[in-house]
Coordinates of C-alpha atoms in Angstrom, one line a residue:
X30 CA 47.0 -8.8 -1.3
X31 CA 45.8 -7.2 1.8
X32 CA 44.8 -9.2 4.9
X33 CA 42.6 -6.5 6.1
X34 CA 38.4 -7.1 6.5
X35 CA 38.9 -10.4 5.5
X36 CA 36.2 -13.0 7.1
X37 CA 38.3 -16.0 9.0
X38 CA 37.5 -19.2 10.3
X39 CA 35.3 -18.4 13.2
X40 CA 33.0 -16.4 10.7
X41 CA 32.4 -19.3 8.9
X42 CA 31.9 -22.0 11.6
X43 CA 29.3 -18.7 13.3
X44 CA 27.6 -18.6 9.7
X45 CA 27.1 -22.6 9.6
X46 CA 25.7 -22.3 13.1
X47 CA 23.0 -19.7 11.8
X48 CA 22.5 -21.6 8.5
X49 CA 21.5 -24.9 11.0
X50 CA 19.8 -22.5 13.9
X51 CA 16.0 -24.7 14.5
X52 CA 14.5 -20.9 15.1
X53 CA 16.0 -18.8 12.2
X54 CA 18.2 -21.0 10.5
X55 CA 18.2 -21.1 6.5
X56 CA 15.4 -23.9 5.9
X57 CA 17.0 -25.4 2.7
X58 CA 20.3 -25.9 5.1
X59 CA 17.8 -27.8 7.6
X60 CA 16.2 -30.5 5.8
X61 CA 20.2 -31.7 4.7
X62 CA 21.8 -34.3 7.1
X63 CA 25.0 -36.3 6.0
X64 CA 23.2 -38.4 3.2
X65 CA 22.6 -35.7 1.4
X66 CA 25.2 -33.7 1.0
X67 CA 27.1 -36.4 -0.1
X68 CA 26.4 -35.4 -3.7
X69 CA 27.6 -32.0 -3.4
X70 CA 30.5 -32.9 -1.0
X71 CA 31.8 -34.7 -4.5
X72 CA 30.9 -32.4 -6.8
X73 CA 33.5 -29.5 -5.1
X74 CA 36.0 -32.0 -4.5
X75 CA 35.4 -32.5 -8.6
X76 CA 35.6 -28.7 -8.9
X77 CA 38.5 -28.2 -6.9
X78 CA 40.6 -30.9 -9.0
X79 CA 39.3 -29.3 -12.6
X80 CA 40.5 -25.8 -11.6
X81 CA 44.1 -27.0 -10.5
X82 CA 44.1 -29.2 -13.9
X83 CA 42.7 -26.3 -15.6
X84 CA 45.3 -23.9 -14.0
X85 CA 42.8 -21.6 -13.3
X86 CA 44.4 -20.7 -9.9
X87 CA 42.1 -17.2 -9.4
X88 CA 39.3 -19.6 -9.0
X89 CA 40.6 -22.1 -6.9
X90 CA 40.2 -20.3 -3.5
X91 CA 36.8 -20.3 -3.9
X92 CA 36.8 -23.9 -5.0
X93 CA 38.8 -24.6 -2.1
X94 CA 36.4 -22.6 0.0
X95 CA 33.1 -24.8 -1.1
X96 CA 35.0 -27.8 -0.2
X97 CA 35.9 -26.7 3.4
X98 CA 31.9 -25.7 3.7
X99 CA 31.3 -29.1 3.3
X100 CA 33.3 -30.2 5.7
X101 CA 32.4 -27.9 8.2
X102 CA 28.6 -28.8 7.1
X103 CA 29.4 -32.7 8.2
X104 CA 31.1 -30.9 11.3
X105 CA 28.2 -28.9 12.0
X106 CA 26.0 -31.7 11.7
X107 CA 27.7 -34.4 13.8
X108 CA 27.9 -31.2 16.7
X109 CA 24.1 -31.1 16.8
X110 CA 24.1 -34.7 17.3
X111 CA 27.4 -34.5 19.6
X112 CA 29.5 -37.2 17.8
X113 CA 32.3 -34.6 17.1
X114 CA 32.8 -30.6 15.9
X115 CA 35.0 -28.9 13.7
X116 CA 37.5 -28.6 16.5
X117 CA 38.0 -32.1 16.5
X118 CA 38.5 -33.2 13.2
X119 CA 41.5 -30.6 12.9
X120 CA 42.8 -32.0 16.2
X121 CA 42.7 -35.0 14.5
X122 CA 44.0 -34.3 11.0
X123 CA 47.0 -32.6 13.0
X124 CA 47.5 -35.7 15.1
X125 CA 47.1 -37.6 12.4
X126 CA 49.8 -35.7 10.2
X127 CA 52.5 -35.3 13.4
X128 CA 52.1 -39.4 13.8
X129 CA 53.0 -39.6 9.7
X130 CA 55.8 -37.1 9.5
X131 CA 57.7 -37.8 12.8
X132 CA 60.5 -35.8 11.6

C-alpha cells in the first residue's frame, strides 16, 4: 500500500484544534468536556475489540483510528485547560514502556 497523500499525526492533532477553536470551532465538539465523552471513548474501545474477535482486520484501522480520536480529544481538552497535551501522554506511555521492558 502506498504511503503517499496519506494524512499523519500532526493533521489530526491540527484538525482536533479546529474541531475545539472558541471562534470557528465545530459546536457539537464544544459543548463535550471529559464527562462526556466517556460514553463514546467505551464504545470504540468496544469496537476496536469486536473487529479483532471478528477478524475483520480491513476495518480495524479505522476502529483503531476512532479510538486514538478519543484520546487525542481528552489530550486536546486537558491542553485548553493546561493540565497536559498529546505530547505528553506519548512521553509518558514511552517512559512508561522503557521503565517495563528494561531490556
Amino acid at each position: 500500500m502506498s504511503k503517499t497523500n496519506h494524512y499523519n499525526l500532526a493533521d489530526l492533532l491540527y484538525l482536533m484544534a479546529r474541531l475545539r477553536d472558541p471562534a470557528t470551532g465545530c459546536p457539537w465538539d464544544l459543548e463535550q468536556d471529559f464527562h462526556s465523552i466517556v460514553p463514546h471513548t467505551l464504545e470504540e474501545a468496544y469496537e476496536v475489540a469486536d473487529a479483532i474477535e471478528r477478524q475483520d482486520f480491513a476495518q480495524l484501522p479505522a476502529e483503531l483510528g476512532d479510538l486514538l480520536f478519543q484520546v487525542v480529544y481528552y489530550s486536546q481538552m486537558a491542553d485548553e485547560e493546561s493540565r497536559f497535551d498529546f505530547a505528553d501522554v506519548v512521553d509518558t506511555c514511552v517512559r512508561k514502556l522503557v521503565r517495563r521492558h528494561p531490556h
